[in-house]
Amino acid sequence: EGVRKLKPPPKGKQVDYFDAGMPGLVLRMNYGGRKTWRALYYVKGADKDGKRRTEPRTHPLGLYPILSLKDAREAARRFLADPQKALADAGTGSFKEVAEDFVRRHVEAHSLRSQAEIVRCLNKYILPHWGHRSFRELKRGDVAALLDQIEDDHGARQADICLAIIRKLMHWYQARNDDYASPVVRGMNRYKPADRKGKRVLNDEEIRASWVCTAEMGTYGALVRLLLLTAQRCTKVATMLWDDLADGVWAIPTERREKGNGERLRLPQLALDVIAKQPRLAGNPYVFAVASGKGHFNSFSQRKEELDKKLKQMLPDLPPWVIHDLRRTARSLLSRAGVRPDVADRVLGHAIPGVEGGYDRHSYDEERAQALNRLACLIEPIINLPRDNLIGLSAAQ
């Protein structure tokens, strides 16, 4: 109440009020009425004759009434406990500033393939909570609290993805600064190490149910179906261009530093039918395009939740699964269809190890085409139940 009633000084003047409750806390008020909390500290110096002396300095803590008297006292206490460290921390800037520097100097500079995902996770999950925070004030407890919130709202896998980005960013900063130690330590992951290795494969009933449920899910539904029919990575299918397709062949672009992909895949008719139903939007080059703009489909989390709800209505005991499990399912179906392991791995774009990978320069275009045809022939009877069963499945949605 007393701070609020203080009268401003005459024009061109400013006045400092010293807090009796917290030595070193100063309220500076200018003639316009602006009130700034500052911390008073001293630095060693020397006058023009070389005699040692201490000089008073003040450091801004925040504005009143945004920063209350109680909070200002706590801020002054933290600052005055170690002014030099506090000044170094303040000089680092906010988490957002460090993150932007990290993206520019490391992610973009090294053309990381994960750049889009790093930026997306920073903007969606991390910066809304930490953007304004001082980078150096973030402690292990802050990291744990953020990961808890991400896990509760978006799942353990998303929390671990964000942890990997935070770890990389903080270790990058640590490598550039002598007096900083990252608060990220081992054991902060939400998944157990044994659980990270994917094991989930959809069975025939789950494949059939997912096919029924995706029928009315537009672009996302078509994308899910093509993932199963091609065994490709989700990013490759989501970024498929109309220009990548010619005479039924999908030429998959190879990115810098990419270990491998399916290269040239002659798609089976079942897959071509899925693609043919996608609208060509003027000015948008992507097969799986966003409804407005020029980008590709990217609303995976929200639409996956919708798909899971539909599936739960049909299969109440459905175990948890992720989109990447479709790739593992397709690989397992290729073996079931009698495709040779080396050909199946080439369909997926896995790097072939040893002498075979180094010396066998055969294109395998025809073998991959036959493999995908076998995959489609195996999937088709799974998804095409007798008419009576299909009606029952549709009613269960």
Coordinates of C-alpha atoms in Angstrom, one line a residue:
E1 CA 0.0 0.0 0.0
G2 CA 2.9 2.4 0.9
V3 CA 4.6 1.7 -2.4
R4 CA 1.4 2.4 -4.4
K5 CA 1.0 5.8 -2.7
L6 CA 4.5 7.1 -3.3
K7 CA 4.4 10.4 -5.3
P8 CA 6.7 10.9 -8.3
P9 CA 9.6 13.4 -8.0
P10 CA 9.8 16.7 -10.0
K11 CA 10.3 16.5 -13.7
G12 CA 13.7 15.4 -14.8
K13 CA 14.4 13.9 -11.4
Q14 CA 14.4 10.4 -9.9
V15 CA 14.4 9.1 -6.3
D16 CA 15.5 5.9 -4.7
Y17 CA 13.7 4.4 -1.7
F18 CA 15.5 1.8 0.4
D19 CA 13.6 -1.1 1.9
A20 CA 14.1 -1.6 5.6
G21 CA 12.8 -5.1 5.4
M22 CA 15.4 -6.3 2.9
P23 CA 18.8 -4.5 2.9
G24 CA 20.0 -4.0 -0.7
L25 CA 16.5 -3.7 -2.2
V26 CA 15.9 -0.3 -3.8
L27 CA 12.7 1.1 -5.4
R28 CA 13.7 3.7 -8.1
M29 CA 10.9 6.1 -9.1
N30 CA 11.2 8.6 -12.0
Y31 CA 9.2 11.7 -12.6
G32 CA 6.8 9.9 -14.8
G33 CA 5.8 7.6 -12.0
R34 CA 7.6 4.5 -13.2
K35 CA 8.7 2.3 -10.3
T36 CA 11.6 -0.1 -10.8
W37 CA 12.9 -2.6 -8.2
R38 CA 16.7 -2.8 -8.1
A39 CA 19.3 -4.6 -6.1
L40 CA 22.2 -2.6 -4.6
Y41 CA 25.6 -4.3 -4.7
Y42 CA 29.2 -3.3 -4.6
V43 CA 32.1 -3.9 -6.9
K44 CA 35.8 -3.4 -6.3
G45 CA 37.5 -0.7 -8.2
A46 CA 40.2 2.0 -8.0
D47 CA 40.2 5.8 -8.3
K48 CA 42.5 7.8 -10.6
D49 CA 45.3 7.7 -8.0
G50 CA 45.2 3.9 -7.9
K51 CA 43.6 3.6 -4.5
R52 CA 41.3 0.7 -3.9
R53 CA 37.7 1.4 -3.3
T54 CA 34.3 -0.1 -3.7
E55 CA 31.7 1.3 -6.1
P56 CA 27.9 0.9 -5.6
R57 CA 25.9 -0.5 -8.5
T58 CA 22.3 -1.4 -8.9
H59 CA 20.8 -4.2 -11.0
P60 CA 17.1 -4.1 -12.2
L61 CA 14.8 -6.8 -10.9
G62 CA 11.5 -5.8 -12.3
L63 CA 8.7 -3.2 -12.4
Y64 CA 6.1 -2.5 -9.7
P65 CA 3.3 -3.6 -9.5
I66 CA 4.2 -6.5 -11.9
L67 CA 6.7 -7.5 -9.2
S68 CA 5.2 -7.1 -5.8
L69 CA 7.1 -6.1 -2.7
K70 CA 7.2 -9.7 -1.4
D71 CA 8.5 -11.0 -4.8
A72 CA 11.0 -8.1 -5.1
R73 CA 12.5 -9.0 -1.7
E74 CA 12.9 -12.6 -2.8
A75 CA 14.4 -11.6 -6.1
A76 CA 16.9 -9.3 -4.3
R77 CA 17.8 -12.1 -1.8
R78 CA 18.6 -14.5 -4.7
F79 CA 20.6 -11.8 -6.5
L80 CA 22.6 -10.6 -3.5
A81 CA 23.5 -14.2 -2.5
D82 CA 26.0 -14.2 -5.4
P83 CA 25.8 -11.0 -7.6
Q84 CA 28.5 -12.1 -10.0
K85 CA 26.7 -15.4 -10.8
A86 CA 23.4 -13.7 -11.1
L87 CA 24.9 -11.2 -13.5
A88 CA 26.4 -14.0 -15.6
D89 CA 23.0 -15.8 -15.6
A90 CA 21.2 -12.6 -16.7
G91 CA 23.8 -12.1 -19.5
T92 CA 22.9 -15.5 -20.9
G93 CA 19.4 -14.4 -21.7
S94 CA 16.1 -16.3 -21.7
F95 CA 15.6 -19.9 -22.7
K96 CA 14.0 -18.7 -25.9
E97 CA 17.1 -16.7 -26.9
V98 CA 19.4 -19.6 -26.2
A99 CA 17.0 -21.9 -28.1
E100 CA 17.0 -19.6 -31.1
D101 CA 20.8 -19.5 -31.1
F102 CA 20.9 -23.3 -30.8
V103 CA 18.6 -23.7 -33.8
R104 CA 20.6 -21.2 -35.9
R105 CA 24.2 -22.3 -35.0
H106 CA 23.7 -26.0 -34.6
V107 CA 20.5 -27.4 -36.1
E108 CA 20.5 -25.3 -39.2
A109 CA 24.2 -25.1 -39.6
H110 CA 24.5 -28.9 -39.6
S111 CA 21.4 -29.4 -41.7
L112 CA 20.0 -31.9 -39.2
R113 CA 17.3 -34.1 -40.7
S114 CA 15.4 -33.6 -37.5
Q115 CA 15.2 -29.8 -37.8
A116 CA 11.5 -29.6 -38.5
E117 CA 10.7 -31.9 -35.5
I118 CA 13.1 -30.0 -33.2
V119 CA 11.5 -26.6 -34.1
R120 CA 8.0 -28.1 -33.8
C121 CA 8.6 -29.5 -30.3
L122 CA 10.3 -26.3 -29.1
N123 CA 7.4 -24.2 -30.2
K124 CA 4.6 -26.5 -29.1
Y125 CA 5.8 -28.1 -25.9
I126 CA 8.7 -26.3 -24.5
L127 CA 8.8 -22.5 -25.3
P128 CA 5.2 -21.9 -24.0
H129 CA 6.4 -22.9 -20.5
W130 CA 10.1 -21.8 -20.6
G131 CA 10.4 -19.1 -23.3
H132 CA 10.4 -16.2 -20.8
R133 CA 12.6 -18.0 -18.1
S134 CA 16.2 -17.2 -17.6
F135 CA 18.2 -20.0 -19.2
R136 CA 20.6 -20.5 -16.4
E137 CA 17.9 -20.5 -13.6
L138 CA 16.4 -23.7 -15.0
K139 CA 17.2 -26.6 -12.7
R140 CA 16.8 -30.3 -12.7
G141 CA 13.4 -29.9 -10.9
D142 CA 12.2 -27.6 -13.7
V143 CA 13.1 -30.2 -16.3
A144 CA 11.3 -33.0 -14.4
A145 CA 8.2 -30.8 -13.8
L146 CA 8.0 -30.0 -17.6
L147 CA 8.4 -33.6 -18.6
D148 CA 5.7 -34.6 -16.1
Q149 CA 3.3 -32.2 -17.7
I150 CA 4.1 -33.3 -21.2
E151 CA 3.8 -36.9 -20.2
D152 CA 0.4 -36.3 -18.6
D153 CA -0.9 -34.3 -21.6
H154 CA 0.7 -36.0 -24.6
G155 CA 2.2 -39.3 -23.4
A156 CA 5.6 -40.7 -22.3
R157 CA 7.0 -41.0 -25.8
Q158 CA 6.4 -37.2 -26.5
A159 CA 8.0 -36.4 -23.1
D160 CA 11.1 -38.4 -24.1
I161 CA 11.3 -36.7 -27.5
C162 CA 11.3 -33.3 -25.8
L163 CA 13.8 -34.5 -23.2
A164 CA 16.2 -35.5 -26.1
I165 CA 15.9 -31.9 -27.5
I166 CA 16.4 -30.3 -24.1
R167 CA 19.4 -32.5 -23.4
K168 CA 21.0 -31.7 -26.8
L169 CA 20.4 -28.0 -26.4
M170 CA 21.8 -27.8 -22.9
H171 CA 24.8 -29.9 -23.7
W172 CA 25.5 -27.7 -26.8
Y173 CA 25.4 -24.7 -24.5
Q174 CA 27.6 -26.4 -21.9
A175 CA 30.3 -27.1 -24.6
R176 CA 30.5 -23.4 -25.3
N177 CA 30.6 -22.1 -21.8
D178 CA 33.2 -22.8 -19.0
D179 CA 30.9 -22.2 -16.0
Y180 CA 27.7 -24.0 -17.0
A181 CA 26.7 -27.6 -16.2
S182 CA 23.5 -29.1 -17.8
P183 CA 20.9 -30.1 -15.3
V184 CA 19.9 -33.1 -17.4
V185 CA 21.1 -36.4 -16.1
R186 CA 20.7 -40.0 -16.8
G187 CA 17.5 -41.6 -15.7
M188 CA 15.1 -38.8 -16.6
N189 CA 13.5 -40.7 -19.5
R190 CA 9.9 -41.7 -19.2
Y191 CA 10.2 -45.0 -21.1
K192 CA 12.2 -47.8 -19.6
P193 CA 15.2 -48.7 -21.8
A194 CA 13.7 -52.2 -22.4
D195 CA 10.5 -50.7 -23.6
R196 CA 12.0 -48.4 -26.2
K197 CA 12.6 -51.2 -28.6
G198 CA 9.4 -51.5 -30.6
K199 CA 7.7 -54.9 -30.5
R200 CA 4.1 -54.1 -31.3
V201 CA 2.7 -55.6 -34.5
L202 CA -1.0 -55.3 -35.4
N203 CA -2.8 -58.6 -35.9
D204 CA -5.3 -59.2 -38.7
E205 CA -8.3 -58.1 -36.6
E206 CA -6.6 -54.9 -35.7
I207 CA -5.5 -54.3 -39.3
R208 CA -9.1 -54.9 -40.4
A209 CA -10.5 -52.5 -37.7
S210 CA -8.0 -49.8 -38.6
W211 CA -9.0 -50.0 -42.3
V212 CA -12.7 -49.6 -41.4
C213 CA -12.0 -46.7 -39.0
T214 CA -9.8 -44.8 -41.4
A215 CA -12.5 -44.9 -44.2
E216 CA -14.1 -41.7 -43.0
M217 CA -11.0 -39.9 -41.7
G218 CA -10.0 -38.1 -44.9
T219 CA -6.4 -37.2 -45.5
Y220 CA -5.2 -38.8 -42.3
G221 CA -7.1 -42.0 -42.9
A222 CA -5.6 -42.3 -46.4
L223 CA -2.1 -41.6 -45.0
V224 CA -2.4 -44.4 -42.4
R225 CA -3.5 -46.9 -45.1
L226 CA -0.6 -46.0 -47.3
L227 CA 1.8 -46.4 -44.4
L228 CA 0.7 -50.0 -44.1
L229 CA 0.7 -50.7 -47.9
T230 CA 4.2 -49.2 -48.5
A231 CA 6.1 -49.9 -45.2
Q232 CA 7.7 -46.5 -45.5
R233 CA 8.5 -44.0 -42.8
C234 CA 5.7 -41.6 -41.8
T235 CA 7.7 -38.5 -42.8
K236 CA 8.3 -40.0 -46.3
V237 CA 4.6 -40.7 -46.9
A238 CA 3.5 -37.4 -45.4
T239 CA 5.8 -35.4 -47.7
M240 CA 5.0 -37.3 -50.8
L241 CA 4.8 -34.9 -53.8
W242 CA 2.6 -35.4 -56.9
D243 CA 5.8 -34.8 -58.9
D244 CA 7.4 -37.8 -57.2
L245 CA 4.8 -40.1 -58.9
A246 CA 5.0 -41.2 -62.5
D247 CA 3.4 -44.3 -64.2
G248 CA 2.7 -45.9 -60.8
V249 CA 6.3 -45.4 -59.6
W250 CA 7.1 -43.4 -56.4
A251 CA 10.6 -41.9 -56.6
I252 CA 11.4 -41.2 -53.0
P253 CA 13.8 -38.3 -52.6
T254 CA 17.0 -39.0 -50.6
E255 CA 17.8 -36.3 -48.0
R256 CA 21.3 -35.3 -47.0
R257 CA 22.9 -37.7 -44.5
E258 CA 20.1 -40.1 -44.9
K259 CA 21.2 -43.7 -44.5
G260 CA 18.6 -45.1 -46.9
N261 CA 15.0 -45.3 -48.1
G262 CA 12.8 -47.3 -50.5
E263 CA 14.2 -45.3 -53.5
R264 CA 12.0 -46.3 -56.4
L265 CA 8.8 -48.2 -55.6
R266 CA 6.3 -49.4 -58.2
L267 CA 3.2 -49.2 -56.1
P268 CA 0.5 -51.9 -56.1
Q269 CA -3.0 -51.0 -57.4
L270 CA -4.4 -50.9 -53.8
A271 CA -1.9 -48.2 -52.9
L272 CA -2.5 -46.3 -56.2
D273 CA -6.3 -46.3 -55.5
V274 CA -5.6 -44.6 -52.1
I275 CA -3.5 -41.9 -53.7
A276 CA -5.9 -41.4 -56.6
K277 CA -8.7 -40.3 -54.1
Q278 CA -6.6 -37.5 -52.7
P279 CA -7.6 -34.0 -54.1
R280 CA -5.1 -32.0 -56.0
L281 CA -5.1 -28.5 -54.3
A282 CA -4.0 -25.6 -56.4
G283 CA -0.6 -24.3 -55.3
N284 CA 0.0 -27.2 -53.0
P285 CA 2.5 -29.9 -54.3
Y286 CA 1.8 -32.5 -51.6
V287 CA -0.4 -35.6 -52.1
F288 CA -1.4 -35.4 -48.4
A289 CA -1.9 -31.7 -48.2
V290 CA -3.2 -29.4 -45.5
A291 CA -6.7 -28.1 -46.0
S292 CA -5.4 -24.5 -46.5
G293 CA -1.9 -23.3 -47.4
K294 CA 1.0 -25.0 -49.1
G295 CA 2.2 -27.5 -46.5
H296 CA 1.7 -31.2 -46.0
F297 CA -0.5 -32.9 -43.4
N298 CA 0.9 -32.6 -39.9
S299 CA -1.9 -33.0 -37.4
F300 CA -0.8 -36.5 -36.3
S301 CA -1.4 -36.4 -32.5
Q302 CA -4.9 -35.1 -32.6
R303 CA -6.0 -37.4 -35.4
K304 CA -4.3 -40.4 -33.8
E305 CA -6.4 -39.8 -30.7
E306 CA -9.5 -39.8 -32.9
L307 CA -8.5 -43.0 -34.5
D308 CA -7.8 -44.6 -31.2
K309 CA -11.3 -43.7 -29.9
K310 CA -12.9 -45.3 -33.0
L311 CA -10.8 -48.4 -32.6
K312 CA -11.6 -48.7 -28.9
Q313 CA -15.3 -48.8 -29.8
M314 CA -14.7 -51.8 -32.1
L315 CA -11.9 -53.4 -30.0
P316 CA -12.3 -52.5 -26.3
D317 CA -9.2 -54.5 -25.3
L318 CA -6.9 -53.0 -28.0
P319 CA -3.4 -52.7 -26.6
P320 CA -1.6 -49.3 -27.1
W321 CA 0.1 -48.7 -30.4
V322 CA 1.9 -46.0 -32.3
I323 CA 1.9 -45.1 -36.0
H324 CA 5.5 -46.5 -36.4
D325 CA 4.1 -49.9 -35.5
L326 CA 2.5 -49.9 -39.0
R327 CA 6.0 -50.1 -40.5
R328 CA 6.9 -53.0 -38.3
T329 CA 3.6 -54.7 -39.1
A330 CA 4.2 -54.3 -42.9
R331 CA 7.7 -55.7 -42.5
S332 CA 6.3 -58.8 -40.7
L333 CA 3.6 -59.2 -43.4
L334 CA 6.3 -59.2 -46.1
S335 CA 7.9 -62.2 -44.4
R336 CA 4.5 -63.8 -44.0
A337 CA 4.0 -63.3 -47.8
G338 CA 7.2 -65.1 -48.5
V339 CA 9.4 -62.1 -49.5
R340 CA 13.1 -62.7 -49.0
P341 CA 14.5 -60.8 -46.0
D342 CA 17.1 -58.9 -48.0
V343 CA 14.4 -57.7 -50.5
A344 CA 12.0 -56.8 -47.6
D345 CA 14.8 -54.7 -46.0
R346 CA 15.4 -53.0 -49.3
V347 CA 11.7 -52.1 -49.5
L348 CA 11.9 -50.5 -46.1
G349 CA 15.1 -48.7 -47.1
H350 CA 17.3 -50.3 -44.5
A351 CA 21.0 -50.1 -45.1
I352 CA 22.4 -53.5 -46.2
P353 CA 25.5 -54.3 -44.1
G354 CA 28.7 -56.0 -45.0
V355 CA 30.0 -57.0 -48.4
E356 CA 26.6 -57.3 -49.9
G357 CA 25.7 -53.7 -49.1
G358 CA 29.1 -52.5 -50.5
Y359 CA 29.3 -54.5 -53.7
D360 CA 25.8 -55.5 -54.8
R361 CA 24.7 -52.6 -57.0
H362 CA 21.7 -54.2 -58.5
S363 CA 18.7 -51.8 -58.4
Y364 CA 16.2 -54.4 -57.1
D365 CA 13.3 -52.3 -58.6
E366 CA 11.5 -55.3 -59.9
E367 CA 12.0 -57.3 -56.7
R368 CA 10.6 -54.5 -54.6
A369 CA 7.6 -54.1 -56.9
Q370 CA 6.8 -57.8 -56.5
A371 CA 7.3 -57.6 -52.8
L372 CA 4.8 -54.7 -52.5
N373 CA 2.3 -56.6 -54.7
R374 CA 2.6 -59.6 -52.4
L375 CA 2.0 -57.4 -49.4
A376 CA -1.1 -55.9 -51.0
C377 CA -2.4 -59.4 -52.0
L378 CA -2.0 -60.4 -48.3
I379 CA -3.7 -57.3 -46.9
E380 CA -6.6 -57.4 -49.4
P381 CA -8.3 -60.5 -48.0
I382 CA -7.7 -59.3 -44.4
I383 CA -9.6 -56.0 -45.0
N384 CA -12.3 -57.4 -47.3
L385 CA -14.5 -59.4 -45.0
P386 CA -17.9 -60.8 -46.2
R387 CA -20.5 -58.2 -46.6
D388 CA -22.4 -59.2 -43.4
N389 CA -19.3 -58.8 -41.3
L390 CA -18.5 -55.4 -42.8
I391 CA -21.9 -54.1 -41.9
G392 CA -21.4 -55.3 -38.3
L393 CA -18.0 -53.5 -38.1
S394 CA -19.4 -50.3 -39.5
A395 CA -22.2 -50.3 -37.0
A396 CA -19.7 -50.7 -34.2
Q397 CA -18.0 -47.4 -35.0

